[in-house]
PDB file of C-alpha atoms and ligand atoms in Angstrom:
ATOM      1  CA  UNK A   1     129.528 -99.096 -39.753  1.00 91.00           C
ATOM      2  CA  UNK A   2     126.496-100.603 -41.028  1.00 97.00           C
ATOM      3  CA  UNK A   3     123.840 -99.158 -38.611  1.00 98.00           C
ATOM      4  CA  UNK A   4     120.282 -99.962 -38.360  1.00 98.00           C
ATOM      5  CA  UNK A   5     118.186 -97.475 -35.479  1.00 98.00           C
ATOM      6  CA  UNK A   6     114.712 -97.942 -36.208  1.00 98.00           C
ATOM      7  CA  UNK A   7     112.755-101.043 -35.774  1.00 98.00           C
ATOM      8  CA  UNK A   8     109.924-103.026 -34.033  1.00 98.00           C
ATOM      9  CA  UNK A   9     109.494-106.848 -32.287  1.00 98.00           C
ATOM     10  CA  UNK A  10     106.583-108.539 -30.966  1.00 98.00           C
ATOM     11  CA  UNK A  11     106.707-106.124 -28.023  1.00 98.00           C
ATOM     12  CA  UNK A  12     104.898-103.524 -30.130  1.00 98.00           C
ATOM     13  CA  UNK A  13     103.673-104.437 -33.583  1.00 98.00           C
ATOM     14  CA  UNK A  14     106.728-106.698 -35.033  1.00 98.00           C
ATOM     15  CA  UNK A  15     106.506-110.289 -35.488  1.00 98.00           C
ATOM     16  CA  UNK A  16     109.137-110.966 -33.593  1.00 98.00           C
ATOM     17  CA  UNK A  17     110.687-111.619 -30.247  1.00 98.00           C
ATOM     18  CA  UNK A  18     113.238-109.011 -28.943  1.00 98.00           C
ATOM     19  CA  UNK A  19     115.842-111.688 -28.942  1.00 98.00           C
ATOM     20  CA  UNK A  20     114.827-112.814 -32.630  1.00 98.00           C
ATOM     21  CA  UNK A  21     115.299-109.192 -33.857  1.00 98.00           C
ATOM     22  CA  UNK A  22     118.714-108.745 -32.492  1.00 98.00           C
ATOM     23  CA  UNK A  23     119.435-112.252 -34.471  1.00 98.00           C
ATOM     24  CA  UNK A  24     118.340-111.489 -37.251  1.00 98.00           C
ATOM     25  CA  UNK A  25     119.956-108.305 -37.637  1.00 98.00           C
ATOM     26  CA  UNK A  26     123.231-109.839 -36.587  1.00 98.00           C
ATOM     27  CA  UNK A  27     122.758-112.678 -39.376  1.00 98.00           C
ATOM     28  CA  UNK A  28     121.938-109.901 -41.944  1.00 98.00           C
ATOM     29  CA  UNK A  29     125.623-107.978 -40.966  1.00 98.00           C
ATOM     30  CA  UNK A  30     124.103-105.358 -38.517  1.00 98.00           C
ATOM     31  CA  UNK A  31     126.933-104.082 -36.743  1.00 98.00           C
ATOM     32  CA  UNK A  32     125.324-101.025 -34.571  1.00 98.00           C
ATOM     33  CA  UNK A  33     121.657-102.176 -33.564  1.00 98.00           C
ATOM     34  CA  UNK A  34     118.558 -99.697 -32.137  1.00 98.00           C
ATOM     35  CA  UNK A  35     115.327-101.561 -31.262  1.00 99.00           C
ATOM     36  CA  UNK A  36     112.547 -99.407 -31.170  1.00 99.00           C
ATOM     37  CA  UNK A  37     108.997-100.276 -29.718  1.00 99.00           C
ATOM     38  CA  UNK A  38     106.585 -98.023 -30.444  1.00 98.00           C
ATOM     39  CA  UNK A  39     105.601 -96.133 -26.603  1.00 98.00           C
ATOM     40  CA  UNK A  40     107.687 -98.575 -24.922  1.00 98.00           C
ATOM     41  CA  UNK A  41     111.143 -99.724 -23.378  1.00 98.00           C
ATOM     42  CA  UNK A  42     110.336-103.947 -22.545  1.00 98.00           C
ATOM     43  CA  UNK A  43     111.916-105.558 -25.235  1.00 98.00           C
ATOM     44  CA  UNK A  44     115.388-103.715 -24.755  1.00 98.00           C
ATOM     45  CA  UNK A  45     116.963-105.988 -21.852  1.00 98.00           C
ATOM     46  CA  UNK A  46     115.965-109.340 -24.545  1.00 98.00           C
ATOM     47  CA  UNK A  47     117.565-107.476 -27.292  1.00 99.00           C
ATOM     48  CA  UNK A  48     120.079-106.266 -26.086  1.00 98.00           C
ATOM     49  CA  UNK A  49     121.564-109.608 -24.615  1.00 98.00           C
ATOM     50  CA  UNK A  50     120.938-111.066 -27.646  1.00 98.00           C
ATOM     51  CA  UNK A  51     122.871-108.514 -29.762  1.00 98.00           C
ATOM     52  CA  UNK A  52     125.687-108.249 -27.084  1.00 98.00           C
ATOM     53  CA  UNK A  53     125.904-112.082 -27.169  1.00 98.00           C
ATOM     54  CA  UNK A  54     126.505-111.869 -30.725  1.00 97.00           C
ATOM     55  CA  UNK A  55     129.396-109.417 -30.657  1.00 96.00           C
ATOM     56  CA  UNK A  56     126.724-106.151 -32.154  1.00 97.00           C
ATOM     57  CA  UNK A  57     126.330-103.080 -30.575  1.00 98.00           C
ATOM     58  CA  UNK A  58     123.499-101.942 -29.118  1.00 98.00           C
ATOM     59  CA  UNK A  59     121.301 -98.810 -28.257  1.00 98.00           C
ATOM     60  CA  UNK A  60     118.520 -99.061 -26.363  1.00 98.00           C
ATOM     61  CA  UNK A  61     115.341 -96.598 -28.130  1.00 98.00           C
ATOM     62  CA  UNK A  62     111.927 -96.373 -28.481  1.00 99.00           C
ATOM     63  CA  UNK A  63     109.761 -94.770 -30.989  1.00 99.00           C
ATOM     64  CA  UNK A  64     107.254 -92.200 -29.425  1.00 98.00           C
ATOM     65  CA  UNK A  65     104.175 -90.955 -30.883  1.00 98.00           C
ATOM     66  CA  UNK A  66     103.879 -87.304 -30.989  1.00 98.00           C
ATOM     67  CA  UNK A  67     100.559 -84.989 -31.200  1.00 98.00           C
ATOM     68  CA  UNK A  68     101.442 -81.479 -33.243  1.00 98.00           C
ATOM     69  CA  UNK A  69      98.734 -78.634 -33.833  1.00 96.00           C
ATOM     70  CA  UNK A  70      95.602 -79.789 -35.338  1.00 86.00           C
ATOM     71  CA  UNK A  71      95.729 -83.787 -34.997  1.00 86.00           C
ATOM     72  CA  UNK A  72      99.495 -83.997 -37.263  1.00 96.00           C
ATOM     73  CA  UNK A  73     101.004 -87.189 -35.437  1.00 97.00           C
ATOM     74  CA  UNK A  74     104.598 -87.317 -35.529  1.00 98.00           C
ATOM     75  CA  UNK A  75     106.920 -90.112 -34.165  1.00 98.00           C
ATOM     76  CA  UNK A  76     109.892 -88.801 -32.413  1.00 99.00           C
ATOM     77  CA  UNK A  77     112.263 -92.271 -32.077  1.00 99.00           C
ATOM     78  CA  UNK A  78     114.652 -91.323 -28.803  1.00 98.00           C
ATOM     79  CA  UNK A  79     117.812 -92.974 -29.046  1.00 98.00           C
ATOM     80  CA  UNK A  80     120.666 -94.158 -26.678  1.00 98.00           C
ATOM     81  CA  UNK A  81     117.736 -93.405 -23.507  1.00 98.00           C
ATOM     82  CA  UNK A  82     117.654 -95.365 -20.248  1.00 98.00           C
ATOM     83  CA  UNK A  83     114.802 -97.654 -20.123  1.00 98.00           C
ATOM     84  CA  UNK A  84     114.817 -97.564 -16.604  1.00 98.00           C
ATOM     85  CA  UNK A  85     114.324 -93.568 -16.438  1.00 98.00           C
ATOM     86  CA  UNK A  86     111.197 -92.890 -14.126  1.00 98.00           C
ATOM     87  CA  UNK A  87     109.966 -90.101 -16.160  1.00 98.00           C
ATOM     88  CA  UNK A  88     110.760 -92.034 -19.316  1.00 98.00           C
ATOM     89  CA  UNK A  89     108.618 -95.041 -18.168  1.00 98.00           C
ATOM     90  CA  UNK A  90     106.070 -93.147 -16.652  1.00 98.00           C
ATOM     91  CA  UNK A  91     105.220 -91.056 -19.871  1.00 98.00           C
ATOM     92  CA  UNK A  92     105.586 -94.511 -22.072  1.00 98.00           C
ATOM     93  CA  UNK A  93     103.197 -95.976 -19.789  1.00 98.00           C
ATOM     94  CA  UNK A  94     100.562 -92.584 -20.209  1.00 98.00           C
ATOM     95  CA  UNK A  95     100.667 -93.463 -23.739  1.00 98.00           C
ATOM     96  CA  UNK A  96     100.074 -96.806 -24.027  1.00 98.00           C
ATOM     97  CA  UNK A  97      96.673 -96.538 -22.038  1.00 98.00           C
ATOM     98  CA  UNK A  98      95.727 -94.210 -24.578  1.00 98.00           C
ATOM     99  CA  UNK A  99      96.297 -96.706 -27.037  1.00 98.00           C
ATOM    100  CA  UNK A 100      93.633 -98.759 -25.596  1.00 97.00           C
ATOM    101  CA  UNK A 101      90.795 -96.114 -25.615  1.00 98.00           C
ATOM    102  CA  UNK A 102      92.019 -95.209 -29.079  1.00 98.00           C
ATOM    103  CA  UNK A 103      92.063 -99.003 -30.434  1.00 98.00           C
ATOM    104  CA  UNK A 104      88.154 -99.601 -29.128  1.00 98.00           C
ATOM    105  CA  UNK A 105      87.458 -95.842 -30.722  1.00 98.00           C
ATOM    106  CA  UNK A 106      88.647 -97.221 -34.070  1.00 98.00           C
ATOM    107  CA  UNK A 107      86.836-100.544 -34.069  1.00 98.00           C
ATOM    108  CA  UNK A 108      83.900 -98.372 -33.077  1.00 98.00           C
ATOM    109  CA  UNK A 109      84.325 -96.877 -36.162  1.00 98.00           C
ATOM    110  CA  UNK A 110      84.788-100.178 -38.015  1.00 98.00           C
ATOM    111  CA  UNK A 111      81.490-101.357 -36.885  1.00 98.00           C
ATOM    112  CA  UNK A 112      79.529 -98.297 -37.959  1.00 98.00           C
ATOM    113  CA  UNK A 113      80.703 -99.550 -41.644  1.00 98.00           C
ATOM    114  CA  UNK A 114      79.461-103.489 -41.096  1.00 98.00           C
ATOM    115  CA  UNK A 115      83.090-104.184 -39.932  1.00 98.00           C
ATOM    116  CA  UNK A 116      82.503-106.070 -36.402  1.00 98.00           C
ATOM    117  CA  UNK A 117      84.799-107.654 -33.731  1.00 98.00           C
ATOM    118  CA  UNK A 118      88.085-105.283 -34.932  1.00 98.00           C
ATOM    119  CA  UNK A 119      88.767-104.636 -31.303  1.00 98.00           C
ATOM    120  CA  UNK A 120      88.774-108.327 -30.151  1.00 98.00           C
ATOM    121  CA  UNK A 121      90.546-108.844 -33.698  1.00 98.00           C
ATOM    122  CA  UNK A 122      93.037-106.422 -33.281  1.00 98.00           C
ATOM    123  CA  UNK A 123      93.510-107.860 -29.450  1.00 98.00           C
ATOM    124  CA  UNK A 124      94.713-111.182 -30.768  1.00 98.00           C
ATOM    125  CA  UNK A 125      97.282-110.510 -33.620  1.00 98.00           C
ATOM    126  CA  UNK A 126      98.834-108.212 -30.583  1.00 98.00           C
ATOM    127  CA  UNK A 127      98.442-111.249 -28.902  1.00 98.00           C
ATOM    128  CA  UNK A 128     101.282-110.233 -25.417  1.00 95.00           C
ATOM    129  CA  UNK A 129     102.281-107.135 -27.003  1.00 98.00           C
ATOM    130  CA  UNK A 130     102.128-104.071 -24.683  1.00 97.00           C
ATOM    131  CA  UNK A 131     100.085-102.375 -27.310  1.00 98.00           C
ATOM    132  CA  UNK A 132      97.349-101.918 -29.825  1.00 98.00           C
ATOM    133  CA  UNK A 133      98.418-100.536 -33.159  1.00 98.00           C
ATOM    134  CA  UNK A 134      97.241 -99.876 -36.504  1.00 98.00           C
ATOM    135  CA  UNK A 135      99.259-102.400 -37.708  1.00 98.00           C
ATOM    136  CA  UNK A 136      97.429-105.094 -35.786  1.00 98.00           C
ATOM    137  CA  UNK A 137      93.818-103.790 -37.141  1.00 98.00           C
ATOM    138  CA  UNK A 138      95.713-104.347 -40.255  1.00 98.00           C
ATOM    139  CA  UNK A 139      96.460-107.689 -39.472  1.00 98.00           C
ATOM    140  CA  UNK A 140      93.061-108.387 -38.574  1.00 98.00           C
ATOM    141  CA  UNK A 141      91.566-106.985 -41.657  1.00 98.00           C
ATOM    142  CA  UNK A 142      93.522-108.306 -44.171  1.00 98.00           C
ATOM    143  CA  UNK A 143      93.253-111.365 -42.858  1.00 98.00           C
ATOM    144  CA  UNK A 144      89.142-111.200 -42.349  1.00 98.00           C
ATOM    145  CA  UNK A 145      90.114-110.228 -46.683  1.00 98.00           C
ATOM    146  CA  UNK A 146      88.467-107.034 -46.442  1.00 97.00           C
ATOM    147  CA  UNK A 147      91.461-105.388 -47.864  1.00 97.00           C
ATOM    148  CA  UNK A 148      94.115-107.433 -49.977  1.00 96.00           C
ATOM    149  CA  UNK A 149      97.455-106.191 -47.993  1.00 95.00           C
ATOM    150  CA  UNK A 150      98.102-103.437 -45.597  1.00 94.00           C
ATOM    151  CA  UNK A 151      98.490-100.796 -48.263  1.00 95.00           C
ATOM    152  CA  UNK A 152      94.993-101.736 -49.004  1.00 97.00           C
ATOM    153  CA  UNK A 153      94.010-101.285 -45.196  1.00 97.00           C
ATOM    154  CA  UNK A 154      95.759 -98.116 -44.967  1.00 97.00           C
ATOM    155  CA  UNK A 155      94.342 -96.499 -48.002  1.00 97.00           C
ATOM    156  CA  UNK A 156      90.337 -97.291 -47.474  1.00 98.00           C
ATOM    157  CA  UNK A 157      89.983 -97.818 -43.734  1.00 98.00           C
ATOM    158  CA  UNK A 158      92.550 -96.601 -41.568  1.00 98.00           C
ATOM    159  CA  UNK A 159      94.211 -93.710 -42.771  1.00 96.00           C
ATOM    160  CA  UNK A 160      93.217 -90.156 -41.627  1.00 94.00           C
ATOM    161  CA  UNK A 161      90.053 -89.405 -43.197  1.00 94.00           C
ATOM    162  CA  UNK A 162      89.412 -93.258 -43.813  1.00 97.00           C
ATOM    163  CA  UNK A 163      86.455 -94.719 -41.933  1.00 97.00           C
ATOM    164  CA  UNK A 164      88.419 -96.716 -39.530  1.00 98.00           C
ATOM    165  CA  UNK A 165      90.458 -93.090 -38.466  1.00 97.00           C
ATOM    166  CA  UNK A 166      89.756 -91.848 -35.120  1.00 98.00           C
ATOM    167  CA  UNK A 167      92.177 -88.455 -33.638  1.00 96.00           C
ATOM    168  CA  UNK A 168      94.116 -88.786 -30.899  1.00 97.00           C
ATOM    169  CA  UNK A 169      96.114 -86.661 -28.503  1.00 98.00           C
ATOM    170  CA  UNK A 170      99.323 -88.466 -28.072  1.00 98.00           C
ATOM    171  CA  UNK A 171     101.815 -87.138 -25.894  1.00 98.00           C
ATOM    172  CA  UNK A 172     103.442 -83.136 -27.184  1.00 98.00           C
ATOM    173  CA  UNK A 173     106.598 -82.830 -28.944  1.00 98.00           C
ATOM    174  CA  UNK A 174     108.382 -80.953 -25.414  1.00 98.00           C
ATOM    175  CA  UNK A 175     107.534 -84.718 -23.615  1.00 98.00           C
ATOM    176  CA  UNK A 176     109.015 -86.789 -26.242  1.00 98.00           C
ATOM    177  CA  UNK A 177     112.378 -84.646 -26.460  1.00 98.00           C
ATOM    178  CA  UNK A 178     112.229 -84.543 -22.485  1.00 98.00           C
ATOM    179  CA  UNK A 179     112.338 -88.118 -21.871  1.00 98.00           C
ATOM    180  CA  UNK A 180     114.371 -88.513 -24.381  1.00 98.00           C
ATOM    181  CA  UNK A 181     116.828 -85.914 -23.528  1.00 98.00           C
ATOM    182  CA  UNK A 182     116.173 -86.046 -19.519  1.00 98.00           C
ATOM    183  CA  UNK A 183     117.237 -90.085 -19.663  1.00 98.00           C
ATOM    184  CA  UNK A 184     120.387 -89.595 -21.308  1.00 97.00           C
ATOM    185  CA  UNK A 185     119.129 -89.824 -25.593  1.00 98.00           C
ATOM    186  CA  UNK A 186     118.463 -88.221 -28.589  1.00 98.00           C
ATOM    187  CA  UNK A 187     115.106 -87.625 -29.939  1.00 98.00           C
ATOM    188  CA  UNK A 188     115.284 -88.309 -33.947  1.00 98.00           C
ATOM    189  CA  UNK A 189     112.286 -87.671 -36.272  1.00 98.00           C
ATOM    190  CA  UNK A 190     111.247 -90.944 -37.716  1.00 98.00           C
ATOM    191  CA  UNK A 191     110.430 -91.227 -41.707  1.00 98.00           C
ATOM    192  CA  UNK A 192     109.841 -87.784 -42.984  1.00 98.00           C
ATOM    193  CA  UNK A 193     108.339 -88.139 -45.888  1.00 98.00           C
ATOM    194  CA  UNK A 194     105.407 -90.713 -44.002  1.00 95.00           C
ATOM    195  CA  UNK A 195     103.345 -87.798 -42.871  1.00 96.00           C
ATOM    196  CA  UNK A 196     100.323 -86.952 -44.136  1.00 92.00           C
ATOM    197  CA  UNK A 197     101.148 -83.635 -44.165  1.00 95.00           C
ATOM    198  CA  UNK A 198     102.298 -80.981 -46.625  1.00 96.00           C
ATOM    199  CA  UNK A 199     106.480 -80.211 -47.160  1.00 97.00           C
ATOM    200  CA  UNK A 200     105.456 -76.736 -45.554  1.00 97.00           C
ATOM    201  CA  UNK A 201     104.053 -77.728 -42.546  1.00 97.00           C
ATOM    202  CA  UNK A 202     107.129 -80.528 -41.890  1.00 98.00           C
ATOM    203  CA  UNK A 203     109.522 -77.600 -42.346  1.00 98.00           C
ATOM    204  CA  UNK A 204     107.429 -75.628 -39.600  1.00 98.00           C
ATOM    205  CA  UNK A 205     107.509 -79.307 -37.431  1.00 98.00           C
ATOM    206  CA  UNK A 206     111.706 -79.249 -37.955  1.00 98.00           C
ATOM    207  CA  UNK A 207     111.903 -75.924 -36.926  1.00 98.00           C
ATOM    208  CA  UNK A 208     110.022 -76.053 -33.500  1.00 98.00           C
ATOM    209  CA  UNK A 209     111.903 -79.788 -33.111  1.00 98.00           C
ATOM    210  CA  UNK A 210     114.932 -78.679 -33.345  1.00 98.00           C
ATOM    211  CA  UNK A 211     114.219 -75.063 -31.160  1.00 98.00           C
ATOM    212  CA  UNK A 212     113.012 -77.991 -28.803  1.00 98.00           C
ATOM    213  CA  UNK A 213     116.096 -80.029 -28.784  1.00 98.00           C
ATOM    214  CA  UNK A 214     115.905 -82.619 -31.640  1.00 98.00           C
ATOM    215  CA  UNK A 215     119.152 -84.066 -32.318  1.00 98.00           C
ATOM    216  CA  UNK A 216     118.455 -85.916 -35.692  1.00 98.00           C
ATOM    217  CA  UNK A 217     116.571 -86.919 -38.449  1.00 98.00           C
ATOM    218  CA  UNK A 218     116.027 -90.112 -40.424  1.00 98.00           C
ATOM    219  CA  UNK A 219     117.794 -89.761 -43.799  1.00 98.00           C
ATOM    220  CA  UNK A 220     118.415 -93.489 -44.385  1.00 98.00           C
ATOM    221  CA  UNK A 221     114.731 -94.702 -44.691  1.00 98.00           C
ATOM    222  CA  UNK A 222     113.825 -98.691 -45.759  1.00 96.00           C
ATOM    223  CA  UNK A 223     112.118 -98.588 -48.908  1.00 93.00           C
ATOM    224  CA  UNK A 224     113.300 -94.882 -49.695  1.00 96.00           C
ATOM    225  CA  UNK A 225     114.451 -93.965 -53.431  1.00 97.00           C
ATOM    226  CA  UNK A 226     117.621 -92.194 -54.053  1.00 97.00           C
ATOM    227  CA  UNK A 227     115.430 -89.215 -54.810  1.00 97.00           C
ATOM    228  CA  UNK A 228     113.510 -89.449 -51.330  1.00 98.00           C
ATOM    229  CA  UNK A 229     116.734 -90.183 -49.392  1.00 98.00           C
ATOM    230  CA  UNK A 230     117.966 -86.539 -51.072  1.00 98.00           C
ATOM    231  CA  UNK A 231     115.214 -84.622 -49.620  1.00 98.00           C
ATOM    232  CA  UNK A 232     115.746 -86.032 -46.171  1.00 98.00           C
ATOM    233  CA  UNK A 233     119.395 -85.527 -46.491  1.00 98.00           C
ATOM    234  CA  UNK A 234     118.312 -81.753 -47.426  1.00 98.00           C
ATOM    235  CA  UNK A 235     116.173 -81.322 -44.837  1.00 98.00           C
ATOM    236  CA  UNK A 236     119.086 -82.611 -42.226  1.00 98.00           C
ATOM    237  CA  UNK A 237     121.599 -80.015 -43.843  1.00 98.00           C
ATOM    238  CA  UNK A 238     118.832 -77.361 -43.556  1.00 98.00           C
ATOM    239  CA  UNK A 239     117.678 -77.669 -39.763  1.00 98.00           C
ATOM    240  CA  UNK A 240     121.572 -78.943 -39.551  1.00 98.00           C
ATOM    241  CA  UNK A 241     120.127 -82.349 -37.642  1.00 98.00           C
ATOM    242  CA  UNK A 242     122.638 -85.526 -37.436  1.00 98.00           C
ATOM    243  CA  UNK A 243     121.370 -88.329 -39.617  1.00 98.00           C
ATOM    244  CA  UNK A 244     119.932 -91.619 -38.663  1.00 98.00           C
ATOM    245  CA  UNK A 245     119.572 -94.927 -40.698  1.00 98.00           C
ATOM    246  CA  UNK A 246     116.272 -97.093 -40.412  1.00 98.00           C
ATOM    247  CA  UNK A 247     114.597 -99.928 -41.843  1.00 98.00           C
ATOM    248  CA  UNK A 248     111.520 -99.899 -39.692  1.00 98.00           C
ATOM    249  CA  UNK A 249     111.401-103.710 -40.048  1.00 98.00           C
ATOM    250  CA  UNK A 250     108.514-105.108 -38.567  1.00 98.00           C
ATOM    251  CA  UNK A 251     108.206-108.661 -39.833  1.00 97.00           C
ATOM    252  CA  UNK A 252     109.688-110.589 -42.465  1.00 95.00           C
ATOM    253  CA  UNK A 253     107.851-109.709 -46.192  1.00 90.00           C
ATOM    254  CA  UNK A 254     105.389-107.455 -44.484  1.00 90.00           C
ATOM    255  CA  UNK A 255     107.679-104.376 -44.118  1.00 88.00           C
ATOM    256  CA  UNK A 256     109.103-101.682 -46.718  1.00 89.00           C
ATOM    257  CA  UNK A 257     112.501-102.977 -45.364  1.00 96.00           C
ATOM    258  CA  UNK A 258     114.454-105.884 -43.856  1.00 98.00           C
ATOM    259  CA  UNK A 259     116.850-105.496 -40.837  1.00 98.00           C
ATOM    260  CA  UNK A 260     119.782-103.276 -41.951  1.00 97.00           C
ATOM    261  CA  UNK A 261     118.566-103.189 -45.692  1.00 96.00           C
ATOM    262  CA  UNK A 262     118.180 -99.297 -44.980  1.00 94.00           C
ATOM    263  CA  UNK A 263     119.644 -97.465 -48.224  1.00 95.00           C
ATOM    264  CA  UNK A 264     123.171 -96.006 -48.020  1.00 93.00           C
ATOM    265  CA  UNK A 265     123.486 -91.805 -46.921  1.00 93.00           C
ATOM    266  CA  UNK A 266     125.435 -89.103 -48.146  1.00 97.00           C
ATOM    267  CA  UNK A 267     128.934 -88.711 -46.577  1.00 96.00           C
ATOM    268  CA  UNK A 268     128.554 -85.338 -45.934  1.00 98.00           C
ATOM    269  CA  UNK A 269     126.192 -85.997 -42.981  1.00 98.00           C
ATOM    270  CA  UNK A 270     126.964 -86.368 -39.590  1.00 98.00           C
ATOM    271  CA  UNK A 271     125.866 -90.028 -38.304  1.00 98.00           C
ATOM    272  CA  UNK A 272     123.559 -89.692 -35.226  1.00 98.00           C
ATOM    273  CA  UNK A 273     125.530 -92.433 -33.778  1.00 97.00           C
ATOM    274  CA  UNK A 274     128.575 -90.303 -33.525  1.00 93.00           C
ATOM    275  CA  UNK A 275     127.376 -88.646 -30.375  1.00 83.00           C
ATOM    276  CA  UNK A 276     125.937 -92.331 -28.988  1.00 93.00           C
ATOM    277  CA  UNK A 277     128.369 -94.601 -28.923  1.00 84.00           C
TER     278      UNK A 277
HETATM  279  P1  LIG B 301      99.690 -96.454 -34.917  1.00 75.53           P
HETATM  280  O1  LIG B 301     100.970 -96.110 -34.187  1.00 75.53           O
HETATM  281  O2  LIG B 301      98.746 -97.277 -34.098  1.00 75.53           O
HETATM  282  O3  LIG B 301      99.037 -95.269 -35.558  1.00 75.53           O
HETATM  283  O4  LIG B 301     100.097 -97.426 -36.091  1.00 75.53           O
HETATM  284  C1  LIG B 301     101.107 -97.054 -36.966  1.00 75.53           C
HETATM  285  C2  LIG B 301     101.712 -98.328 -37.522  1.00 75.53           C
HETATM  286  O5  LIG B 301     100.902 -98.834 -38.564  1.00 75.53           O
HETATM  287  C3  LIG B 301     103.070 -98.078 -38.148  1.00 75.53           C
HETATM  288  O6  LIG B 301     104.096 -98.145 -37.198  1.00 75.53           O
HETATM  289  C4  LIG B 301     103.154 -99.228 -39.104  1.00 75.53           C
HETATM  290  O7  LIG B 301     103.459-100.409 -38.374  1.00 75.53           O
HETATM  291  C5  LIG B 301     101.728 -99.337 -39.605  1.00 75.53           C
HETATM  292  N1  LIG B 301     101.452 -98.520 -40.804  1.00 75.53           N
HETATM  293  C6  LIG B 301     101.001 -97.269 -40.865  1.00 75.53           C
HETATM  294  N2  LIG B 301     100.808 -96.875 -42.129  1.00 75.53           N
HETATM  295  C7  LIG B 301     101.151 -97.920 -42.893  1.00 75.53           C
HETATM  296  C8  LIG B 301     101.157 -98.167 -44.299  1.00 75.53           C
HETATM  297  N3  LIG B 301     100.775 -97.247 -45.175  1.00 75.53           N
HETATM  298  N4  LIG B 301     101.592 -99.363 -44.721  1.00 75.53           N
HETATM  299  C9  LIG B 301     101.963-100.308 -43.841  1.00 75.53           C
HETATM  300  N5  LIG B 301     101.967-100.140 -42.513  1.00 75.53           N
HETATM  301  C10 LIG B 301     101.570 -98.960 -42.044  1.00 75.53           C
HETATM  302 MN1  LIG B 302     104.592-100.006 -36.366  1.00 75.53          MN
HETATM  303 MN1  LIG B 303     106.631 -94.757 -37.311  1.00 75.53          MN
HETATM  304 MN1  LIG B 304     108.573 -97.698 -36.696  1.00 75.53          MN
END
């Protein structure tokens, strides 16, 4: 089953339609399909169609930004949820309005180093999209060419400690697996080895997330070496977490993967999917 559970349309900070993703990943031999907005559920009924119409299965997710002990941000991507869960929608929702005070925080931020308009910037490469992310500062600064690409970005403005870096309390681990769990999912960890945090302190996080409920881990990342894709498969033997597989494709030739281009994960492992579909 070639699987692909983690990934991102025009909704939240892809390129893309809903409908367009589903496509796509059909076209590139996608045969189990997750889209996965970050802090929200609208693009699932586009997708989904779209995927369905093309004979591919479909799970409807979301990838939820977590808050963990002092400003660690996690994303928790809950999988094979109802979109149409109250509690679900209603903590989604919570989020996303954080966004916005967090997005004029940053280009507050910006500003102080000579770097004005980010927020109206930002605003238009989001353009209908529910949210504001990092991505779309990104967007905006790359192309104002104060960075070169979005590893540039990242690295001197708007990762923690950068300028451009602002905290923020998103919503707790407990929510994320709630909503997950409480509207029929899985919560999953998303990209493991993305955190800027040390290997002890994402041990202690897989602990207390699978105490809490978590169901699975990413093992399968886009862009992962064989090496990397090892230590996730360790760490899904260790907390004994199912395994997910996830290109976190955002746009074509601006992400570390394209749709279902996820590398391959040790048989041993028990796909998340099992328990989904
Ligand atoms: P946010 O959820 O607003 O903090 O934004 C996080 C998003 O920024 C991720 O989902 C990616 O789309 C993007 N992002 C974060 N770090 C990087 C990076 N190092 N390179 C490229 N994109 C990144
Ligand atoms: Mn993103
Ligand atoms: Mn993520
Ligand atoms: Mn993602």
């Amino acid at each position: 089953m070639k699987a692909d559970l983690h990934c991102h349309s025009n909704v939240s900070d892809g390129l893309l339609p809903p409908a367009e993703v589903a496509l796509r990943a059909a076209d590139r031999g996608v045969e189990l399909l997750a889209l996965t907005d970050h802090d929200d559920v609208a693009g699932l009924a586009e997708a989904r169609a779209a995927a369905e119409g093309r004979g591919l299965s479909f799970l409807d997710g979301s990838e939820i930004s977590v808050s963990w002990k002092d400003d660690a941000c996690f994303h928790v991507v809950g999988l094979g949820i109802d979109p149409a869960h109250a509690g679900l929608a209603e903590g989604l929702a919570a989020i996303r309005k954080g966004r916005d005070g967090r997005a004029q925080r940053i280009a507050g931020e910006l500003d102080r180093i000579g770097i004005h308009g980010a927020y109206e910037g930002a605003a238009r490469h989001a353009g209908k999209a529910s949210i504001i992310s990092r991505a779309h500062f990104a967007r905006f600064l790359v192309e104002q060419r104060i960075a070169p690409d979005f590893k540039g970005v990242f690295d001197h403005y708007l990762a923690k400690g950068k300028p451009g870096y602002v905290a923020h309390e998103w919503a707790s681990v407990e929510e994320a697996l709630g909503w997950s769990g409480d509207s029929g999912g899985v919560g999953v960890l998303a990209h493991p080895l993305r955190y800027r945090v040390s290997r002890e302190a994402l041990r202690t996080f897989l602990g207390e997330f699978k105490e809490r409920g978590g169901r699975g881990i990413e093992v399968a990342c886009g862009g992962h070496s064989a090496e990397e894709v090892s230590e996730c498969a360790r760490l899904a033997r260790h907390f004994g977490l199912k395994a997910s597989v996830a290109s976190d494709f955002h746009a074509p030739g601006e992400s570390y993967a394209d749709l279902g281009m996820a590398p391959a994960m040790p048989d041993d492992l028990v796909p998340i999917w099992h328990d989904l579909i």
